[in-house]
Short mmCIF file of C-alpha atoms and ligand atoms in Angstrom, two decimals:
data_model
loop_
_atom_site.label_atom_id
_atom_site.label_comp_id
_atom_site.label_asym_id
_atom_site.label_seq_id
_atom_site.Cartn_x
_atom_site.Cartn_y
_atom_site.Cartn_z
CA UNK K 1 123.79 93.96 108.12
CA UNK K 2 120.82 96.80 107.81
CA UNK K 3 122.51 100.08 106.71
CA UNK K 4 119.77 102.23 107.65
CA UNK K 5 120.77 104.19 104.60
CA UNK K 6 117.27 104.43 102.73
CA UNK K 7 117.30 108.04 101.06
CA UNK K 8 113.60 109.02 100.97
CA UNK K 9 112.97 112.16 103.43
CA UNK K 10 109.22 113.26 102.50
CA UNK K 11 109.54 116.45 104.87
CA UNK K 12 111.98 118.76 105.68
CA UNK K 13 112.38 121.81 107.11
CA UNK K 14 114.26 124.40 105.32
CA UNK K 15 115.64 127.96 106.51
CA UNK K 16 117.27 130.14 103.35
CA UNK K 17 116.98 133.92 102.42
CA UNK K 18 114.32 132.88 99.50
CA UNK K 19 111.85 130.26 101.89
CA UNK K 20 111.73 129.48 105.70
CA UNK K 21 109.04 127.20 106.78
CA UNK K 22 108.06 123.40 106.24
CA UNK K 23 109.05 121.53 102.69
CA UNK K 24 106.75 118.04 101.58
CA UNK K 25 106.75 115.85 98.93
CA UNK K 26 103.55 116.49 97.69
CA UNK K 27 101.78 112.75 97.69
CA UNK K 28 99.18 113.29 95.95
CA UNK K 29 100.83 114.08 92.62
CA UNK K 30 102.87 110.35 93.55
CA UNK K 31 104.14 108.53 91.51
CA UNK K 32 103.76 110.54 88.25
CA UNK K 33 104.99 113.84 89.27
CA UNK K 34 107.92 114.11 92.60
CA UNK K 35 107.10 117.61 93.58
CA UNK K 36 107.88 119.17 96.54
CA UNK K 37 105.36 121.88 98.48
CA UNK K 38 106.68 124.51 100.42
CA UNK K 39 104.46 125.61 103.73
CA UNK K 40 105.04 128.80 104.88
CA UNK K 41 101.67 129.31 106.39
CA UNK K 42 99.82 127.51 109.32
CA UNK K 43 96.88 127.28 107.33
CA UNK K 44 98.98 125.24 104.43
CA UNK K 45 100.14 122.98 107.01
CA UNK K 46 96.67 121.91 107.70
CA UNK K 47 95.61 121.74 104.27
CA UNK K 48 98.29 119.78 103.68
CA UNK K 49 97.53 117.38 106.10
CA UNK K 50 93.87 117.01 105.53
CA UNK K 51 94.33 116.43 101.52
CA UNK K 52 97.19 113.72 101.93
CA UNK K 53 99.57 115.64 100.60
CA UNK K 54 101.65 114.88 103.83
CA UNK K 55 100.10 111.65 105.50
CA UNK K 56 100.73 108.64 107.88
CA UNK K 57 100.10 108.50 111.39
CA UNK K 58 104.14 109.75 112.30
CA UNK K 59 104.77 112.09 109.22
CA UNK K 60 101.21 114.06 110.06
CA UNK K 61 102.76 114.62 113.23
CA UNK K 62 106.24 115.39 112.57
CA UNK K 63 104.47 117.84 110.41
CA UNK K 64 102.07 119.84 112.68
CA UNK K 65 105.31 119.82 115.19
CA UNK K 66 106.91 122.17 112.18
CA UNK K 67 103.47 123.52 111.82
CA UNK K 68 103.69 125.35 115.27
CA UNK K 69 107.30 127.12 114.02
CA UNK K 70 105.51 128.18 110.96
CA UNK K 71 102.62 129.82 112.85
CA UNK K 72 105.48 131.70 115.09
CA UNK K 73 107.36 132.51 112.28
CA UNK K 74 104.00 134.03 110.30
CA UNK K 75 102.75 136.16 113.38
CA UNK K 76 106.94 137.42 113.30
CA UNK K 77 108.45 138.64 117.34
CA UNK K 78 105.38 139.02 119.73
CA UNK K 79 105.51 138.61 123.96
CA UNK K 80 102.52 136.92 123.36
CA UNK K 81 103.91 133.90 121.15
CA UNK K 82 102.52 131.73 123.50
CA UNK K 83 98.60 132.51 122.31
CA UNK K 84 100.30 131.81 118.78
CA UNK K 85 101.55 128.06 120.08
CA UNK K 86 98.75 127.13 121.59
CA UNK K 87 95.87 128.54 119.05
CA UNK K 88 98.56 126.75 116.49
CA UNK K 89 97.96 123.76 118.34
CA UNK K 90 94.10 123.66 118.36
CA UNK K 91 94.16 124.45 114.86
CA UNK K 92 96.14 121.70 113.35
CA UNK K 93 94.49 119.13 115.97
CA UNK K 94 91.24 119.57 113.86
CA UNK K 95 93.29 118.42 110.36
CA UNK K 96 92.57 114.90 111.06
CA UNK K 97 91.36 112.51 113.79
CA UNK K 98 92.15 108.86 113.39
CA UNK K 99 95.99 108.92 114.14
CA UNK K 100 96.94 109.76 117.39
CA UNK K 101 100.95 110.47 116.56
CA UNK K 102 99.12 114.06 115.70
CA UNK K 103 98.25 115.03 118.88
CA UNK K 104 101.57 113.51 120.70
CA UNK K 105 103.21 115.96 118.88
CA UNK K 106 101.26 118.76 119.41
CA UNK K 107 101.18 117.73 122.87
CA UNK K 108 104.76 118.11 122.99
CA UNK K 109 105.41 121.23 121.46
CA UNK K 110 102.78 122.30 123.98
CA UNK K 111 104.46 120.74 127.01
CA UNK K 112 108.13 122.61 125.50
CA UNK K 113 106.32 125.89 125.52
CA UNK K 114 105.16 125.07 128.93
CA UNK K 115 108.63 124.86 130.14
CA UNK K 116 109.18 128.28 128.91
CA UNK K 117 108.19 130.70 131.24
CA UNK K 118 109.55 134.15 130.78
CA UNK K 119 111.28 133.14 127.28
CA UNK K 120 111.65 135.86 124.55
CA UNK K 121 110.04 134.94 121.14
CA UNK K 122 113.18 134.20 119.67
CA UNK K 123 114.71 132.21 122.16
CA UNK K 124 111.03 130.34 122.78
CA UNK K 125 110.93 129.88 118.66
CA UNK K 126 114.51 128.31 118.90
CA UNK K 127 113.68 125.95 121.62
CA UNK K 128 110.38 125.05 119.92
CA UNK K 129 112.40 124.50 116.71
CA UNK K 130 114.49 122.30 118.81
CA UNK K 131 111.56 120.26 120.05
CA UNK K 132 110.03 119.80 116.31
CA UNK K 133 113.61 118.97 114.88
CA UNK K 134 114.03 116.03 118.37
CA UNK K 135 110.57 114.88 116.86
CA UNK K 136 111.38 114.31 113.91
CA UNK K 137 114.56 112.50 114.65
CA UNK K 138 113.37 109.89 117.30
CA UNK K 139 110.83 109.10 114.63
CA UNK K 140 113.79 107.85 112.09
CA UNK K 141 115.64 106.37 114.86
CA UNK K 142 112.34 104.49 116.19
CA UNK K 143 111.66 103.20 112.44
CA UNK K 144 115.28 102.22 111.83
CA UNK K 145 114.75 100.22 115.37
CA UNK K 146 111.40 98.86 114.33
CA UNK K 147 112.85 97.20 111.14
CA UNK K 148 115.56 95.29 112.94
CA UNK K 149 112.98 94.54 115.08
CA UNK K 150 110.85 92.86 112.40
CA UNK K 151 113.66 91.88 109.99
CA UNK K 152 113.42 88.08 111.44
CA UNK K 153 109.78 87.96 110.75
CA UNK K 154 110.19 88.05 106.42
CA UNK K 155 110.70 84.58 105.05
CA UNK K 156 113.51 83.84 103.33
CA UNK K 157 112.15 82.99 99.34
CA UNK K 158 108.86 84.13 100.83
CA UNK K 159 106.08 86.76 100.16
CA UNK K 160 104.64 89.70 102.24
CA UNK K 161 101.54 91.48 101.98
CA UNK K 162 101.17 94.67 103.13
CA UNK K 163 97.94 97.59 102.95
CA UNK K 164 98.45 101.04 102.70
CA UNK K 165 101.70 102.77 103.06
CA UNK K 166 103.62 102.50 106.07
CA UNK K 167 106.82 103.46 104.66
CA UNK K 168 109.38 106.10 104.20
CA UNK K 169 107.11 108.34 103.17
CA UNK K 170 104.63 107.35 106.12
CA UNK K 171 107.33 108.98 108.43
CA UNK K 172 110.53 111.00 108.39
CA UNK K 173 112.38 107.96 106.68
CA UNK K 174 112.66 104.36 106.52
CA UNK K 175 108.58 103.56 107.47
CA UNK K 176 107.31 101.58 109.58
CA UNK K 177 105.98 98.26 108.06
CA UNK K 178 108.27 99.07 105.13
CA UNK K 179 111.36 99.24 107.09
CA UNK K 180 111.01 95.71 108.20
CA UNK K 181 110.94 94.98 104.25
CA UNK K 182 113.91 97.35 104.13
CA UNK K 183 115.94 95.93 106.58
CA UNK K 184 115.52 92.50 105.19
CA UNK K 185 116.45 93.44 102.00
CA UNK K 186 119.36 95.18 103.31
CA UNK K 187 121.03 91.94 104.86
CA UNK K 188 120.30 90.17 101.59
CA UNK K 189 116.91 88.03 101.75
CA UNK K 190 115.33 87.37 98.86
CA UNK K 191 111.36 87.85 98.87
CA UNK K 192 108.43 89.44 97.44
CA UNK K 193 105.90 91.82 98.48
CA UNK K 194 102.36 91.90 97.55
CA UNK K 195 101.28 95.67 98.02
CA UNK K 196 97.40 95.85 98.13
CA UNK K 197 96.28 99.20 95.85
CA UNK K 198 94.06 100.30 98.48
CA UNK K 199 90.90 102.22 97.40
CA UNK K 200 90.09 104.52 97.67
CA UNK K 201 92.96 106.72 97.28
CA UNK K 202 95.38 104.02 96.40
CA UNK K 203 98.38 104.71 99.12
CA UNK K 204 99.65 101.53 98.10
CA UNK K 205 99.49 101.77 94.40
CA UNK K 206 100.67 104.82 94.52
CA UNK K 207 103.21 105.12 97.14
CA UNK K 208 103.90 101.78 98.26
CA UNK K 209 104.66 100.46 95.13
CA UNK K 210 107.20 103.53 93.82
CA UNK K 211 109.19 103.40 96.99
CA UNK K 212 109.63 99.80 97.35
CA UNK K 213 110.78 99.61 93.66
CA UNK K 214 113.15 102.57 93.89
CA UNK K 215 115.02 100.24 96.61
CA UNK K 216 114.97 97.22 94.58
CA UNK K 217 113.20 95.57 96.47
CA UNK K 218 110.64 92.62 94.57
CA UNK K 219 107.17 94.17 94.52
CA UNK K 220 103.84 92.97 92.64
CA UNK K 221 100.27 95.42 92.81
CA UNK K 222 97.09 93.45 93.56
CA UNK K 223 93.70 95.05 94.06
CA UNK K 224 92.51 95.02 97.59
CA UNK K 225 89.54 92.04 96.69
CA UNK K 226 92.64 89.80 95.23
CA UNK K 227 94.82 89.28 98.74
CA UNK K 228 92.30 86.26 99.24
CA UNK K 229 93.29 84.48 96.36
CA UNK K 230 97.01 85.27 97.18
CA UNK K 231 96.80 83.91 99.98
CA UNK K 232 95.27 80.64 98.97
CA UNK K 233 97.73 80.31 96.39
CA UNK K 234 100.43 80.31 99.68
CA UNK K 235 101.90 83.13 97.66
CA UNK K 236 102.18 85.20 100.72
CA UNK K 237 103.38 83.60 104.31
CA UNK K 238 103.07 86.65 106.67
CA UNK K 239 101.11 90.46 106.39
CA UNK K 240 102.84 93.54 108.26
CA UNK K 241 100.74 96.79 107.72
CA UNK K 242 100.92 99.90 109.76
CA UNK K 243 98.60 101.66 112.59
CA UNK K 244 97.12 104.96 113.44
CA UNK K 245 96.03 104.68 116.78
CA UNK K 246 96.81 101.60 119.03
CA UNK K 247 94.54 101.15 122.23
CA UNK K 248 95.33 99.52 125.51
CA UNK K 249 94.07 96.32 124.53
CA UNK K 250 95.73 96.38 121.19
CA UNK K 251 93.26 96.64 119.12
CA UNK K 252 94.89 98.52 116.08
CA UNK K 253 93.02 101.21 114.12
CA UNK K 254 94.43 101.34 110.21
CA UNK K 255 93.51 102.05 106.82
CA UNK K 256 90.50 101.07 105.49
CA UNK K 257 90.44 97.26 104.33
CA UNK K 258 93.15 96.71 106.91
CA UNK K 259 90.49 94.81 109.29
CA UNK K 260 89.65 92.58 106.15
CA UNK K 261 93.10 91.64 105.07
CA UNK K 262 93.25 90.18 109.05
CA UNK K 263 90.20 88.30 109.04
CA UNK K 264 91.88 86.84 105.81
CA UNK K 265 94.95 86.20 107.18
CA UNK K 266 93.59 84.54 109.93
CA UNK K 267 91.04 82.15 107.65
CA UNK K 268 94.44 81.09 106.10
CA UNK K 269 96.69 80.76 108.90
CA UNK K 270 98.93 83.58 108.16
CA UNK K 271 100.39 85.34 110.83
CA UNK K 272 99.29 89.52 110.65
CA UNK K 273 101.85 91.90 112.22
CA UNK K 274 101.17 95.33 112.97
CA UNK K 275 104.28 97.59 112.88
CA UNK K 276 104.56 100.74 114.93
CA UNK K 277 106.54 103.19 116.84
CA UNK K 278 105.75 104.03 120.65
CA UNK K 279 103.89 107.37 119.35
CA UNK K 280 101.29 105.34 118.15
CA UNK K 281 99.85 104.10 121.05
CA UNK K 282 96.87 105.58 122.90
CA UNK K 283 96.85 104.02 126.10
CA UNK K 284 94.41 106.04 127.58
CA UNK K 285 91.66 103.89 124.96
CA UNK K 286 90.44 100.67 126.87
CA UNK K 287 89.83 99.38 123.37
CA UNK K 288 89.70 100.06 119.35
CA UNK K 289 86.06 100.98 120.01
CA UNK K 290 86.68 104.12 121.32
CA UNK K 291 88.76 105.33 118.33
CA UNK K 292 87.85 108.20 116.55
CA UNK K 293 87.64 106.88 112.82
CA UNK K 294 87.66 110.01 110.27
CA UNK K 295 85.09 109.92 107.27
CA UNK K 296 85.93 111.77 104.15
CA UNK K 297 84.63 113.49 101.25
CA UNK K 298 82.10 111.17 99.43
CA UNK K 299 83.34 112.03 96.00
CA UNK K 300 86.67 110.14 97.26
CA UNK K 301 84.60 106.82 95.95
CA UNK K 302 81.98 108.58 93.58
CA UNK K 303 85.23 109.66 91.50
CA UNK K 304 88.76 108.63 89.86
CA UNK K 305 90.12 112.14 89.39
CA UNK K 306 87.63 114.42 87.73
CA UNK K 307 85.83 111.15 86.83
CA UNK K 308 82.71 110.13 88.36
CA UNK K 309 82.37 106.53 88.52
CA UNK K 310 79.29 106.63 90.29
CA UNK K 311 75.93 108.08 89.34
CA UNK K 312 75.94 111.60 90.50
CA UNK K 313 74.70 112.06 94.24
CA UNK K 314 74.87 108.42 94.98
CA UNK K 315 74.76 107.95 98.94
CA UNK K 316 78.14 106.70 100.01
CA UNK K 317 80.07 105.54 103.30
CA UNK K 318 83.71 106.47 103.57
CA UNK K 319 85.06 105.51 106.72
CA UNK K 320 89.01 106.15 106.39
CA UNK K 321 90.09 103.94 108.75
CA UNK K 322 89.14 100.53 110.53
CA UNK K 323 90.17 98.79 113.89
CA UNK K 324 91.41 95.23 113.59
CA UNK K 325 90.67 93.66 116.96
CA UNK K 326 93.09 92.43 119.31
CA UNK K 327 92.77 88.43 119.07
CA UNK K 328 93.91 89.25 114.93
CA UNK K 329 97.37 90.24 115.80
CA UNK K 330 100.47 87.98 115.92
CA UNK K 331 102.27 90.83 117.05
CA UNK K 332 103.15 94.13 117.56
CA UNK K 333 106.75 95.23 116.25
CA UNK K 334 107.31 98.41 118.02
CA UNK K 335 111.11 100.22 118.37
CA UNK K 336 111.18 98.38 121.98
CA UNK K 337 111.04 95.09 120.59
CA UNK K 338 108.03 92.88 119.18
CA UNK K 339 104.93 92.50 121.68
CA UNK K 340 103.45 89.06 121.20
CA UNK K 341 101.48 87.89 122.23
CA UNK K 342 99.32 91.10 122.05
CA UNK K 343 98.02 91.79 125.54
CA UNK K 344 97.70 94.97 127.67
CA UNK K 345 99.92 93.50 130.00
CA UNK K 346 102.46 92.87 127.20
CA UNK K 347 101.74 96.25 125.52
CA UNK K 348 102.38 98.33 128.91
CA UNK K 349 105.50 96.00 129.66
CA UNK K 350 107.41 96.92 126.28
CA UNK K 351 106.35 100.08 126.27
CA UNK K 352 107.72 101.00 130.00
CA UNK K 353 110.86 99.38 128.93
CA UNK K 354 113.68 101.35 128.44
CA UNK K 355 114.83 101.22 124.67
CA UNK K 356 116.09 98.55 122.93
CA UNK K 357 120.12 99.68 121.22
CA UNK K 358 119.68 100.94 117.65
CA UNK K 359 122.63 100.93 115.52
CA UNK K 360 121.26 104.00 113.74
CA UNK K 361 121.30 107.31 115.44
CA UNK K 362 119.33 110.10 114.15
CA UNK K 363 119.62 111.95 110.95
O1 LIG O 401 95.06 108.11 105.23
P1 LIG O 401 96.52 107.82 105.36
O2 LIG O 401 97.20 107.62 104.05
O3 LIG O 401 97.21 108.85 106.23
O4 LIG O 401 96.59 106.44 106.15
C1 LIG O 401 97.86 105.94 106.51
C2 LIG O 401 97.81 104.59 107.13
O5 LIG O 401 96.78 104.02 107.36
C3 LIG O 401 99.14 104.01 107.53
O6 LIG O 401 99.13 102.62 107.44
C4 LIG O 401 99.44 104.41 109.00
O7 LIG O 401 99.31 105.78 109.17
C5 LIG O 401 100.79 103.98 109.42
S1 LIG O 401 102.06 104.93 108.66
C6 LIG O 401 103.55 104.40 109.27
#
C-alpha cells in the first residue's frame, strides 16, 4: 500500500518572532548545497520564481499564492489592502508565462479577496492566508491522488523514463510524474528510472536524480540525446513526464526536449504519459498552439556556470518549454483518474467529475 509519507516539502510558510513570510529550498544550489531562502518581500518572490529557485508548474503557484501574504504583510495594516492584492497579483503574473498553475492561483487569491467586501486588513490577510495555505494543500492531496492513479502504469522489473522534474520538489510534496514512481515503489515494485539531464539547466540531473535516490528508489542519469538508444535497447517500457499548461485538445506544453522524447517514444512503441493535477489545465486554449512558451536568457546555453561554452555573443534560441501534440499521448494521469484516450471530450469528462477518494488527506 502507498503511504503517502514522502518527506520533501520545498516551500513552506513560516510565522516566528525572527522571520514571517515564504521559506524555499533554494534549487538552484541542488544537489550540492540544501539551502533554504527566506522571502519576506514581494519582489523576492518573483525573483525567486523567475531564476528557478522555486519552479514547476504547481510549486510556482503555490508560491505566488504566499507571494500575495507577503506583499500584505510588507505594506503592514492599510484599508486599502485590496490595491496591495491585486497590484501583488499583476506583479507576480509577469515572473513567468508557460505554466498556467501560476495564474490559477493568483486567480484565486483574487477571487478570495473578492469575497471580502468590507473586511479589515487583518481579518482579509487571515482569510487570504487561509486561501494560500487550502492551495497548497489540495496540491499534495491532488499529487498523492495522481500517483495511485498512475501506480498501475510502472512495469513490474521494468524501466521509466522521465524529463525534467515533476516531483516533490515540482509541487508542495510527492510530484507529479514522480509520485507515480513513488507510489510504486511504495507498494514494493521493483524498477528503474532513466532520468534525462535536461539541458539546459539540468532539472533532472540535478533534482530528479537527488530526490529519487534519497527515496531509494533505482535511478540511472542519461543525457537528453541518449533516451533513443535506451529505448532501442527496450531498457525503458513506458515515459511519464510532467506539464505546464494543458489545452483543450490535450496538447501538453513541457520542458524543453519533452516533445522529442514523444516523438521517440512513439518511433519505438512506448507508451508516453503525461502526469498532472486539474490546475494544469487551460481549457480556455483550443490547442498547444496558443501556449505562451517563455524564452530565457541566452547565456543559459552560451554558459555552464561562469563558463562560456560558446564563443562569446553567439546567436542562440532558448525556448523553455515545448508542446507535445495531442495524438503523442497515451494518457493523461490527472487526480480524477487517467484520461485515455486523450480527447477534449475525455479531458472535459474527468475533469467535471467529482473527485476520485484519496487515502491521503492534506498535510
Ligand atoms: O522550468 P521549470 O523547471 O519550471 O520546468 C518544469 C517542468 O517543465 C515540469 O515538468 C512541469 O512544471 C511539471 S512539474 C510537476
Amino acid at each position: 500500500m502507498s503511504t503517502n509519507a514522502h518527506p520533501l516539502r520545498p516551500l513552506r510558510w513560516v510565522t516566528s518572532s525572527k522571520f514571517t513570510g515564504l521559506e524555499l529550498i533554494d534549487q538552484t544550489q541542488l544537489p550540492n548545497d540544501l539551502t533554504h531562502l527566506k522571502c519576506g518581500t514581494v519582489d523576492s518572490v518573483w525573483h525567486a520564481i523567475k531564476r528557478l529557485s522555486v519552479r514547476g508548474a504547481p510549486a510556482i503557484g503555490v508560491a505566488a499564492a504566499y507571494g500575495v501574504i507577503v506583499a500584505l504583510n510588507e505594506t503592514g495594516a492599510s484599508s486599502d489592502w485590496r490595491t496591495t492584492v491585486n497590484k501583488a497579483c499583476d506583479y507576480l503574473a509577469t515572473s513567468r508565462p508557460t505554466a498556467v498553475n501560476l495564474f490559477w492561483a493568483l486567480d484565486r487569491m483574487r477571487a478570495k479577496a473578492a469575497e471580502l467586501d468590507e473586511s479589515s486588513f487583518d481579518a482579509a490577510r487571515a482569510a487570504l492566508l487561509a486561501e494560500a495555505h487550502a492551495i497548497r494543500n489540495e496540491d499534495a492531496a491532488m499529487c498523492a491522488a495522481i500517483g495511485n492513479a498512475g501506480k498501475h502504469l510502472i512495469p513490474e522489473g521494468g524501466g521509466v523514463l522521465t524529463h525534467c522534474n515533476a516531483g516533490a520538489l515540482a509541487t508542495s510534496e510527492r510530484g507529479t510524474a514522480l509520485s507515480v514512481m513513488y507510489a510504486a515503489h511504495e507498494d514494493g515494485k521493483q524498477f528503474t528510472v532513466y532520468a534525462d539531464e535536461t539541458r539546459p539547466l539540468l532539472q533532472g540531473a540535478r533534482l530528479t536524480t537527488w530526490e529519487l535516490m534519497q527515496a531509494g528508489v533505482d535511478t540511472v542519469l542519461i543525457c537528453d540525446n541518449m533516451a533513443a538508444v535506451v529505448m532501442r535497447e527496450q531498457k525503458v517500457q513506458v515515459v511519464v513526464t510532467g506539464a505546464d499548461r494543458i489545452a483543450a485538445n490535450g496538447d501538453a506544453a513541457n520542458k524543453i526536449g519533452t516533445y522529442g522524447v514523444a516523438l521517440l517514444a512513439k518511433a519505438h512503441g512506448i507508451p508516453f504519459y503525461i502526469a498532472a493535477p486539474s490546475s494544469t489545465f487551460d481549457l480556455s486554449l483550443g490547442s498547444g498552439d496558443e501556449i505562451p512558451i517563455e524564452e530565457r536568457e541566452a547565456d543559459e546555453i552560451r554558459a555552464f556556470g561562469a563558463r562560456l561554452t560558446a564563443p562569446e555573443g553567439v546567436r542562440v534560441y532558448n525556448p523553455a518549454f515545448d508542446v507535445t501534440p495531442a495524438e503523442l499521448i497515451a494518457g493523461i494521469i490527472t487526480e480524477k483518474g487517467l484520461i485515455s484516450p486523450v480527447s477534449e471530450a475525455n479531458i472535459r469528462e474527468t475533469l467535471a467529475a467529482a473527485d476520485a477518494p484519496s487515502p491521503a488527506g492534506p498535510a
